[in-house]
PDB file of C-alpha atoms in Angstrom:
ATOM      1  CA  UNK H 213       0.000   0.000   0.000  1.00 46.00           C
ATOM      2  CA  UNK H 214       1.497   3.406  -1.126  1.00 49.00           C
ATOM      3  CA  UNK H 215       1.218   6.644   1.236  1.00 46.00           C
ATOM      4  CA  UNK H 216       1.047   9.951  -0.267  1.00 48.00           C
ATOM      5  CA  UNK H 217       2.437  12.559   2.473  1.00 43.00           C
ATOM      6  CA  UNK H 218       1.577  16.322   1.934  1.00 41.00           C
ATOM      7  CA  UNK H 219       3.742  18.412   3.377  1.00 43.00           C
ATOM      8  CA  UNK H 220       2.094  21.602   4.751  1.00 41.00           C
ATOM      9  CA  UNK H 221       3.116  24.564   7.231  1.00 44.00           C
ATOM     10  CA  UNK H 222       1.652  24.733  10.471  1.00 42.00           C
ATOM     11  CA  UNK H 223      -0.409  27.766   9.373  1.00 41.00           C
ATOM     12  CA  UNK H 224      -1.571  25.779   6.468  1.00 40.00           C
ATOM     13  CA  UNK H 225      -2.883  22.901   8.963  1.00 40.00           C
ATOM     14  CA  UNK H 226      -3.914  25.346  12.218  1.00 44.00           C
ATOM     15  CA  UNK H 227      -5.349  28.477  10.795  1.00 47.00           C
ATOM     16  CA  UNK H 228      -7.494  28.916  13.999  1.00 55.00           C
ATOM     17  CA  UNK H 229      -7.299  28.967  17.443  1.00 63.00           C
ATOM     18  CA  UNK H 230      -8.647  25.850  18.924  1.00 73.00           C
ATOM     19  CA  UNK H 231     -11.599  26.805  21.312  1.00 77.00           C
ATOM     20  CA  UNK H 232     -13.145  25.819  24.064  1.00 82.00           C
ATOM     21  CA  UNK H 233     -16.439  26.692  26.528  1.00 80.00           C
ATOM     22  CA  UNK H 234     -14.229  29.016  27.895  1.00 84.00           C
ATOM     23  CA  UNK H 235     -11.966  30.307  25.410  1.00 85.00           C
ATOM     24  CA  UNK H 236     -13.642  31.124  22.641  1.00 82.00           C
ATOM     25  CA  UNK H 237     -14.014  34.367  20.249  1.00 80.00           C
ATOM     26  CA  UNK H 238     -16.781  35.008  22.045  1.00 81.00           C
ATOM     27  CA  UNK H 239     -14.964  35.383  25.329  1.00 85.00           C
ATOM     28  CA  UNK H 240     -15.034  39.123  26.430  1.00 88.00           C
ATOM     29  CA  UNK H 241     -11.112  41.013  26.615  1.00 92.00           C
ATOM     30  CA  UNK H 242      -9.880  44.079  26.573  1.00 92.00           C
ATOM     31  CA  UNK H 243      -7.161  45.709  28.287  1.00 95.00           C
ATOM     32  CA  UNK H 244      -7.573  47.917  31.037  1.00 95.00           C
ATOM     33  CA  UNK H 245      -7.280  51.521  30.858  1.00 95.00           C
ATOM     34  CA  UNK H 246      -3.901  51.710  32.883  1.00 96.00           C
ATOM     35  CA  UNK H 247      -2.832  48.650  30.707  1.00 95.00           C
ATOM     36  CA  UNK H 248      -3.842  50.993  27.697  1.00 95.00           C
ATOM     37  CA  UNK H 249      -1.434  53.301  28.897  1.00 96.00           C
ATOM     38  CA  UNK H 250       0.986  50.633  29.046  1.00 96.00           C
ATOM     39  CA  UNK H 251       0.141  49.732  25.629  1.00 96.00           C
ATOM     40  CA  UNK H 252       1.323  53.104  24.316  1.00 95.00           C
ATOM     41  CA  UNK H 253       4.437  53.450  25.920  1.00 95.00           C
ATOM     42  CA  UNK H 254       5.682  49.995  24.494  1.00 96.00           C
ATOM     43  CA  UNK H 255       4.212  50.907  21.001  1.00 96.00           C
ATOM     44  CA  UNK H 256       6.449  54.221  21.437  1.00 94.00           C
ATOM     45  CA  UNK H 257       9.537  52.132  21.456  1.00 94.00           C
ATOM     46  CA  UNK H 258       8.953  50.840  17.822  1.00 94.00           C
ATOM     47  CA  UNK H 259       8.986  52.857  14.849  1.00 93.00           C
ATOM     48  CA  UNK H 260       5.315  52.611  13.245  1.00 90.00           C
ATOM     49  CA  UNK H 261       5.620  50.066  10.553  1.00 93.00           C
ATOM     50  CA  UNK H 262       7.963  47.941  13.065  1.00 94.00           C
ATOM     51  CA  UNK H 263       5.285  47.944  15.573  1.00 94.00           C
ATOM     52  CA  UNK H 264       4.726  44.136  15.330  1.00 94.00           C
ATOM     53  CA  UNK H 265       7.785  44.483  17.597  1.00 95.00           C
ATOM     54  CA  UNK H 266       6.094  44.497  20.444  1.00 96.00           C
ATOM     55  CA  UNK H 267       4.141  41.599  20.058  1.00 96.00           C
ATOM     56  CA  UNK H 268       5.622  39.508  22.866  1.00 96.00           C
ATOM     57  CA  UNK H 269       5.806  42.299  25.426  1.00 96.00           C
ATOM     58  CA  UNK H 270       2.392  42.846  24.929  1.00 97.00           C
ATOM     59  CA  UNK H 271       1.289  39.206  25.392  1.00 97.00           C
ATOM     60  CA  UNK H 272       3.230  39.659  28.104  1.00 96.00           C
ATOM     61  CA  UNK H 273       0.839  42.143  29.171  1.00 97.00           C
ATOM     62  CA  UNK H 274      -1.975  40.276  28.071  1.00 96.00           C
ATOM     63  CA  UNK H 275      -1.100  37.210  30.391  1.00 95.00           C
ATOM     64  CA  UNK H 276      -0.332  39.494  33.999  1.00 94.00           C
ATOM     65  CA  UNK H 277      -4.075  40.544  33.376  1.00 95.00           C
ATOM     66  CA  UNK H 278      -5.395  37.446  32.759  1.00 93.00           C
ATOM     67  CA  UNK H 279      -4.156  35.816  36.004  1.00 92.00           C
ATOM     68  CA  UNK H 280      -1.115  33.979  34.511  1.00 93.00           C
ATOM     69  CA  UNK H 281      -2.816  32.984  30.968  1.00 94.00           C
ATOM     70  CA  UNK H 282      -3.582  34.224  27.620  1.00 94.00           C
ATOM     71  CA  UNK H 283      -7.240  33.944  26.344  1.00 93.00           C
ATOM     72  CA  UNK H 284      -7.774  33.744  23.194  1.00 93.00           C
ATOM     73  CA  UNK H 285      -9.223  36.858  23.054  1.00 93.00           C
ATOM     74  CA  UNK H 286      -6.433  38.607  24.418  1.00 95.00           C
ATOM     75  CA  UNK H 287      -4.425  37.648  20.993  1.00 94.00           C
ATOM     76  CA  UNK H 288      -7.332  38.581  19.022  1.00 93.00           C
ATOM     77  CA  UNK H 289      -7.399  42.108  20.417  1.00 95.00           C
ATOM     78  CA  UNK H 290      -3.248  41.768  20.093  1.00 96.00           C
ATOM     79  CA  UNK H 291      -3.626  41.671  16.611  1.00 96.00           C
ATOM     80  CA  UNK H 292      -6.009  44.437  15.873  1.00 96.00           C
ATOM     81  CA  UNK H 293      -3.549  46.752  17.547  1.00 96.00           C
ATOM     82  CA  UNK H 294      -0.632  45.278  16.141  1.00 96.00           C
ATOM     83  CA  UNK H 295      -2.692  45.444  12.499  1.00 95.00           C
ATOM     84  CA  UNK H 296      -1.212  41.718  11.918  1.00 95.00           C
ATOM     85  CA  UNK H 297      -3.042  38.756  11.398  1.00 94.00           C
ATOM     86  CA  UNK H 298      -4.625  36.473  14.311  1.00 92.00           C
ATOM     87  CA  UNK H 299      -2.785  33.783  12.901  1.00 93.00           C
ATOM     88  CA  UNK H 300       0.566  35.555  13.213  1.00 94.00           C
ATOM     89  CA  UNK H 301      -0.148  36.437  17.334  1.00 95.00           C
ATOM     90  CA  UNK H 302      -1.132  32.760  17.973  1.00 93.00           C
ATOM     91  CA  UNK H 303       2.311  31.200  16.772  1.00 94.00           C
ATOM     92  CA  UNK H 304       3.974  33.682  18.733  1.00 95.00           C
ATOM     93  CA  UNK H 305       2.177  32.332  21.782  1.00 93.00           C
ATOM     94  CA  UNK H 306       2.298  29.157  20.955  1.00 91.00           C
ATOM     95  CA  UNK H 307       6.036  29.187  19.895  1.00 92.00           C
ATOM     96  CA  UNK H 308       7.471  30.194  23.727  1.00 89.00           C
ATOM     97  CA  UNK H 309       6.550  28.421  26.450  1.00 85.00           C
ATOM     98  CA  UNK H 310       6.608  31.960  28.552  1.00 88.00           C
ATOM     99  CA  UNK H 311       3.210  32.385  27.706  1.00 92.00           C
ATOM    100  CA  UNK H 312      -0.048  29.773  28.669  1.00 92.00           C
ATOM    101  CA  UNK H 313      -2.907  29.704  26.371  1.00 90.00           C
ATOM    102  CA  UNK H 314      -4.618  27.589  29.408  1.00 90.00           C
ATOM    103  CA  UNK H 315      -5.510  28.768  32.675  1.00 92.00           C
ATOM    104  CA  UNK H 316      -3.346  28.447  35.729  1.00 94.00           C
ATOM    105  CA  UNK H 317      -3.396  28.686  39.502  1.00 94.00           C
ATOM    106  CA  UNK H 318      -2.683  31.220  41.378  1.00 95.00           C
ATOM    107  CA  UNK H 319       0.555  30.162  41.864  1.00 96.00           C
ATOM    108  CA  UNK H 320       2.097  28.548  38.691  1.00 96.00           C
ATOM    109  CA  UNK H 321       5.022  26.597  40.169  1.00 96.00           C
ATOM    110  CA  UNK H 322       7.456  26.016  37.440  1.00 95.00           C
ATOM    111  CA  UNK H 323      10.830  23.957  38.525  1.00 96.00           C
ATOM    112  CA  UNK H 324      13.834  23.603  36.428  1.00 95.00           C
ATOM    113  CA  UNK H 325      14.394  20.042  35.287  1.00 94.00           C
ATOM    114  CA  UNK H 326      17.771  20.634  33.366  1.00 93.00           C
ATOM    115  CA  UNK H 327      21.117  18.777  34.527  1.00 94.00           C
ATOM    116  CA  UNK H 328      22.207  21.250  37.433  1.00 93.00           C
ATOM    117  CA  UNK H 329      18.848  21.026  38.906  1.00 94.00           C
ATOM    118  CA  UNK H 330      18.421  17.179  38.331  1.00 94.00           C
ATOM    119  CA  UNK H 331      21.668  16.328  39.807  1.00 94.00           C
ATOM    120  CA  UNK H 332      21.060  18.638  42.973  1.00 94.00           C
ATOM    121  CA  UNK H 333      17.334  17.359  43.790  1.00 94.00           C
ATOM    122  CA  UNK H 334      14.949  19.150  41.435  1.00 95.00           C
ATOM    123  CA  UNK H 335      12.858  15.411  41.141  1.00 96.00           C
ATOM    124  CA  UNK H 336      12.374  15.692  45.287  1.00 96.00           C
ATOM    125  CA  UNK H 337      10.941  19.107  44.588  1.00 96.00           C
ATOM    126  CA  UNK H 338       8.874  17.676  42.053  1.00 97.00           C
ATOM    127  CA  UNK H 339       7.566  14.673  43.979  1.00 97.00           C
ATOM    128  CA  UNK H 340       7.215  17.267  47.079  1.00 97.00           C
ATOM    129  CA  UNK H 341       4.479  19.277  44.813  1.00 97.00           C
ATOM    130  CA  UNK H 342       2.708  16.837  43.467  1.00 97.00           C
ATOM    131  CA  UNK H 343       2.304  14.791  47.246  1.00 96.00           C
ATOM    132  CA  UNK H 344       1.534  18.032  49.127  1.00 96.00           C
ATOM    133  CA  UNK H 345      -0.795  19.632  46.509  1.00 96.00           C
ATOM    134  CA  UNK H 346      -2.498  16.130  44.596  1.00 96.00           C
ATOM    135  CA  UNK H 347      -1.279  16.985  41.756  1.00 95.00           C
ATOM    136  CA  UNK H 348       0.968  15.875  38.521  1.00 96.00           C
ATOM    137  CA  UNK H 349       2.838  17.947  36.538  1.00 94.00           C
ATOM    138  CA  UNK H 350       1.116  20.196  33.592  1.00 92.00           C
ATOM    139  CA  UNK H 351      -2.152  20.060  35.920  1.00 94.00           C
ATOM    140  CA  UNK H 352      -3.895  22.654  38.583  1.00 95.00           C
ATOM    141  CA  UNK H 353      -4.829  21.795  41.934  1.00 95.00           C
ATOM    142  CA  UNK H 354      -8.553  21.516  42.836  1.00 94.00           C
ATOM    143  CA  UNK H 355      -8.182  24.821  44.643  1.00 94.00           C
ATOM    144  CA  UNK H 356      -6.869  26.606  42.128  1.00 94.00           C
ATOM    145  CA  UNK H 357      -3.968  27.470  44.002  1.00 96.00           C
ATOM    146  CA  UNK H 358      -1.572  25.722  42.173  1.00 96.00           C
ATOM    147  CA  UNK H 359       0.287  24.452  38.760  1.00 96.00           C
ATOM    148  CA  UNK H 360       2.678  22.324  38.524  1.00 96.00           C
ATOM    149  CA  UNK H 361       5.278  22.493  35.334  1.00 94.00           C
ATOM    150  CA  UNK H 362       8.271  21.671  34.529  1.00 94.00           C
ATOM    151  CA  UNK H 363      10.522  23.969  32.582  1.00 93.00           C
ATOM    152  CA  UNK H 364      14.068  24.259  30.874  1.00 92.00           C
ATOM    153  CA  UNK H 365      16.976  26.132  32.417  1.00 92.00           C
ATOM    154  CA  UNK H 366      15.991  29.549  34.086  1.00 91.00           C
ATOM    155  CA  UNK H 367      19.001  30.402  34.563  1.00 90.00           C
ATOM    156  CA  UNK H 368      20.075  30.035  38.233  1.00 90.00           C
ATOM    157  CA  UNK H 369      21.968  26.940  38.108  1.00 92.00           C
ATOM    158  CA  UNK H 370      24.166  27.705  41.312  1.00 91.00           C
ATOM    159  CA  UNK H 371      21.658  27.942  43.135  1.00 92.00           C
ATOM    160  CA  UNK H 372      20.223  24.215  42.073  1.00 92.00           C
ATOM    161  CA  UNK H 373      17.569  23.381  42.613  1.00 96.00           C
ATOM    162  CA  UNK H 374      15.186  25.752  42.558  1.00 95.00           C
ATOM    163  CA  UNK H 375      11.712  27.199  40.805  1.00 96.00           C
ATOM    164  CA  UNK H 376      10.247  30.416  39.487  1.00 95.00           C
ATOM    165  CA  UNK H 377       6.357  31.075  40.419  1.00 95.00           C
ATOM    166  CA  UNK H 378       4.374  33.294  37.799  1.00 93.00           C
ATOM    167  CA  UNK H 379       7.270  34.161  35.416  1.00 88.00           C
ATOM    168  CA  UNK H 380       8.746  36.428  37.835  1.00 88.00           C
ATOM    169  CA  UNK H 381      10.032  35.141  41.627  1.00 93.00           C
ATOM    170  CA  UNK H 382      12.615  32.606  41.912  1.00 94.00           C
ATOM    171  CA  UNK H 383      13.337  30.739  45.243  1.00 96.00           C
ATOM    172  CA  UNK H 384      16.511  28.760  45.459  1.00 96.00           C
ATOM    173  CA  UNK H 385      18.460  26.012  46.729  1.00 94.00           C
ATOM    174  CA  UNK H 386      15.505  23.746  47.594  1.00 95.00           C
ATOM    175  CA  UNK H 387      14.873  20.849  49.480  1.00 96.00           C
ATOM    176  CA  UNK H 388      12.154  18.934  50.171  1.00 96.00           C
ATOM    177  CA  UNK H 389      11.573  20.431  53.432  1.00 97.00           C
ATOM    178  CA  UNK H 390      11.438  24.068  52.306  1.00 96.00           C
ATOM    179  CA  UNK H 391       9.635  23.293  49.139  1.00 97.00           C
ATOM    180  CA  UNK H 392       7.121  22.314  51.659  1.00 97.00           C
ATOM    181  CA  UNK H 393       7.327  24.964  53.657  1.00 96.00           C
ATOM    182  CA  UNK H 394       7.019  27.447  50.965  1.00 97.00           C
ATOM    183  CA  UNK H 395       3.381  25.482  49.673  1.00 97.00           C
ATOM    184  CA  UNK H 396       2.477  25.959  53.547  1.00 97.00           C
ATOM    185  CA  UNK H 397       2.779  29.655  53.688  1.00 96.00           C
ATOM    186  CA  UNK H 398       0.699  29.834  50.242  1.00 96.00           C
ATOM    187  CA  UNK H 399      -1.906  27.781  51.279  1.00 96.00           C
ATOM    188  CA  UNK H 400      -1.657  30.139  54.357  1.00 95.00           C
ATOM    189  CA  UNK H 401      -1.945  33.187  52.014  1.00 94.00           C
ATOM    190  CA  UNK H 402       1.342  34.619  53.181  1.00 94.00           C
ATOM    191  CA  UNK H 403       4.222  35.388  50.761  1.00 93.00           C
ATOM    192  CA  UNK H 404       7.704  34.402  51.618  1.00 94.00           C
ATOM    193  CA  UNK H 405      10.806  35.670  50.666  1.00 94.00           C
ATOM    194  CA  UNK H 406      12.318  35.060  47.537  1.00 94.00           C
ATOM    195  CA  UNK H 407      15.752  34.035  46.331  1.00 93.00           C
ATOM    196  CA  UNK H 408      17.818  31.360  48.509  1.00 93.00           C
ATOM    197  CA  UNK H 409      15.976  29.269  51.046  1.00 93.00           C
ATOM    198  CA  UNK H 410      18.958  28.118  53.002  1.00 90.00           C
ATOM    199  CA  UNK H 411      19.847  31.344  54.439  1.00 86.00           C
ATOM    200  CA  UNK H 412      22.700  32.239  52.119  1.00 85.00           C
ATOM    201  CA  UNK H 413      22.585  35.258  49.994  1.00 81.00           C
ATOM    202  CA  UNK H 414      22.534  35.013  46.606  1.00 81.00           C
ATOM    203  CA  UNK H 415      25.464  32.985  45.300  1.00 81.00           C
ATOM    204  CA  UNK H 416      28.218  33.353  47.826  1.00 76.00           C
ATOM    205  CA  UNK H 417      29.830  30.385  48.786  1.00 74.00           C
ATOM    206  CA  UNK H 418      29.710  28.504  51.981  1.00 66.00           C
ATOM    207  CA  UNK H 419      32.648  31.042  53.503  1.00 64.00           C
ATOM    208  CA  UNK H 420      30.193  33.666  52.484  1.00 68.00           C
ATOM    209  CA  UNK H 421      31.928  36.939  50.458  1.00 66.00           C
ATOM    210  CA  UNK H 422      35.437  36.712  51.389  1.00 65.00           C
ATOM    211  CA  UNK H 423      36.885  38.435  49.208  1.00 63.00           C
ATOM    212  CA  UNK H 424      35.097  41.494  49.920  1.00 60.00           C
ATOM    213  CA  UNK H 425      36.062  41.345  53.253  1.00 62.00           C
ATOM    214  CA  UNK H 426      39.761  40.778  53.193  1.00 66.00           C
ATOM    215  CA  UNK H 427      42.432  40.949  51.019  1.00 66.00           C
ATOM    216  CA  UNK H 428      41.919  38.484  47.860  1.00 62.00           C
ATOM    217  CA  UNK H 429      43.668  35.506  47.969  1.00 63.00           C
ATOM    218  CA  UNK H 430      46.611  35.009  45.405  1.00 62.00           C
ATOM    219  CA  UNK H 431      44.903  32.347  42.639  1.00 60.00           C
ATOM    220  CA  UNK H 432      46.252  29.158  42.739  1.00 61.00           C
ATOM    221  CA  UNK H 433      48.665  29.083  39.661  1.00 62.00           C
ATOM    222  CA  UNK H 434      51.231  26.875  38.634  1.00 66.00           C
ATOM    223  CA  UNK H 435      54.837  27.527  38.863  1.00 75.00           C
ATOM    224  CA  UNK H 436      55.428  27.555  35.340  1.00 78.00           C
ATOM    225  CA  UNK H 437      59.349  28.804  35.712  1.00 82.00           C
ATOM    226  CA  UNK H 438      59.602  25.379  37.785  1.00 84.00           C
ATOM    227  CA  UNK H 439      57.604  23.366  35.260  1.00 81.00           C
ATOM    228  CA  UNK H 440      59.613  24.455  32.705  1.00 86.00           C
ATOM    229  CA  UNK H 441      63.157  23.490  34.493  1.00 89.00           C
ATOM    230  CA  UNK H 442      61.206  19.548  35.513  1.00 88.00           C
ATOM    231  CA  UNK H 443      60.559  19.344  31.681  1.00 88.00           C
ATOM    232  CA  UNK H 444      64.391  20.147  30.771  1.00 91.00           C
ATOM    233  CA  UNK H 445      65.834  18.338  33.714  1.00 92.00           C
ATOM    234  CA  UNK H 446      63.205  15.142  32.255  1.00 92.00           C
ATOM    235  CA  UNK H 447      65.046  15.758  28.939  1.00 92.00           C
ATOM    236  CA  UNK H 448      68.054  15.798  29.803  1.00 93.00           C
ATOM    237  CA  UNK H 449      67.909  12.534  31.541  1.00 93.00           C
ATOM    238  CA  UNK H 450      66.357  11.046  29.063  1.00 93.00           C
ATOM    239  CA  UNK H 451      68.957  12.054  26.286  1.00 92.00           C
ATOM    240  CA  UNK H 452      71.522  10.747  29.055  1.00 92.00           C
ATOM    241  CA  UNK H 453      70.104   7.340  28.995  1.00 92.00           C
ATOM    242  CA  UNK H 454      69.009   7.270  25.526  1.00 91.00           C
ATOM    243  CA  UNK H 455      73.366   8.258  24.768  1.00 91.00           C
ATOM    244  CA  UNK H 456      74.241   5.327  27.510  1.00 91.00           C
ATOM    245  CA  UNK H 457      72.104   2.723  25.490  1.00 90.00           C
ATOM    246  CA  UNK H 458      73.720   3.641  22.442  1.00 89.00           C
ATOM    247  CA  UNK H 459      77.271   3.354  24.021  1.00 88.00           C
ATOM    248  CA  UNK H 460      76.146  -0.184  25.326  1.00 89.00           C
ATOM    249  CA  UNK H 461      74.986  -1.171  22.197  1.00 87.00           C
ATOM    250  CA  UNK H 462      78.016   0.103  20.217  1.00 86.00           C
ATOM    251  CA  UNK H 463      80.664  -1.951  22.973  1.00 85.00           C
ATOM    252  CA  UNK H 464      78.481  -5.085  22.619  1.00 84.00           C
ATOM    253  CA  UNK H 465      78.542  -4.705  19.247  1.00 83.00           C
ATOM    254  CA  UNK H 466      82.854  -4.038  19.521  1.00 84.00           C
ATOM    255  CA  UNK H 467      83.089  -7.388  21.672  1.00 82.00           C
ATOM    256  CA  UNK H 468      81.054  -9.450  19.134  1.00 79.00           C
ATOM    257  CA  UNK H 469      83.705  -8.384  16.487  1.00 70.00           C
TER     258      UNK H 469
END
């Protein structure tokens, strides 16, 4: 049996949005009026046929409104004042995985699975989330409180392992224990501080910063004027020996004769 495949782009396959009960065309957006304002001022940095520019920072926008997400709506309305096509504002939001095109919880909990993070715990964290808040990763608690996804690198890999909550706040060198605590306090509706958990601040070392405290120590170099007299002395030996064979050899070779 022969197979005939078509190759097509994806705007050739997906020219719409797919919608739902809740995310629809019909599903009311607009921005509000300081957001408006906010709207301007990022147009202003764009020159006006450039303008589609400033299509990320103002799904960007669009999502901090919306909670965390970005309706469909939102991108409809992106496009109008962008004067580009709906179908050009959807692959934009569907390209980075900054933005959600499905609603999240309050508190979208998004921990770093790459290598640094792996290797110092981030599957602990994971496991933590999901036993504390019943649920698995890419789903929302029942409460709404929380999301649970894992991302690529965000950049804070001394401070392995840690998460970022809502795109913004990033709390560090996790461990099970303090991942919990940290779900307690939001279930408690308090907000704890962000950055390091273990008491450290930000990425000094265990002997905290010494060298703004004292005079720097001298870096740990190699002699290389000593290095370089080894190698000769190693040389030399060798040529020694190598010249002693060769005199062995020749006086053997004298005594067979």
């Amino acid at each position: 049996m022969l197979y005939r495949v078509i190759r097509r782009t994806l705007s050739a396959t997906l020219s719409t949005h797919r919608q739902t009960a809740y995310n629809n065309q019909d599903t009311p957006f607009d921005f509000t009026e300081a957001n408006y304002k906010e709207v301007d001022s990022i147009l202003a940095k764009y020159p006006p046929q450039y303008k589609r520019s400033a299509m990320i920072n103002l799904l960007y926008l669009a999502q901090k409104q919306c909670n965390g997400w970005v309706p469909l709506a939102a991108m409809n309305k992106i496009s109008k004042i962008l004067e580009v096509s709906e179908m050009d504002v959807y692959e934009v939001a569907s390209f980075f995985t900054m933005f959600n095109r499905e609603p999240v919880g309050k508190y979208h909990l998004q921990v770093c699975g790459t290598t640094p993070c792996m290797v110092r715990g981030a599957r602990e964290i994971i496991k933590t989330i999901e036993n504390e808040c019943h649920i698995l990763k890419n789903q929302t608690s029942k409460d709404g409180l929380f999301t649970l996804t894992e991302v690529e690198c965000l950049g804070a890999c001394v401070n392995a392992p840690m998460i970022q909550v809502n795109g913004e706040e990033v709390y560090e060198d996790l461990t099970p224990e303090t991942m919990k605590n940290l779900l307690d306090m939001w279930k408690a509706g308090k907000e704890p501080n962000v950055g390091p958990q273990n008491g450290r601040k930000n990425s000094e070392g265990p002997m905290g910063r010494t060298c703004l405290k004292c005079e720097p120590q001298a870096a740990q170099f190699r002699d290389f004027a000593k290095v370089k007299e080894d190698y000769a002395n190693k040389k030399a030996e060798e040529a020694k020996k190598a010249e002693a064979k060769k005199a062995e050899e020749a006086k053997k070779a004298q005594e067979k004769k």
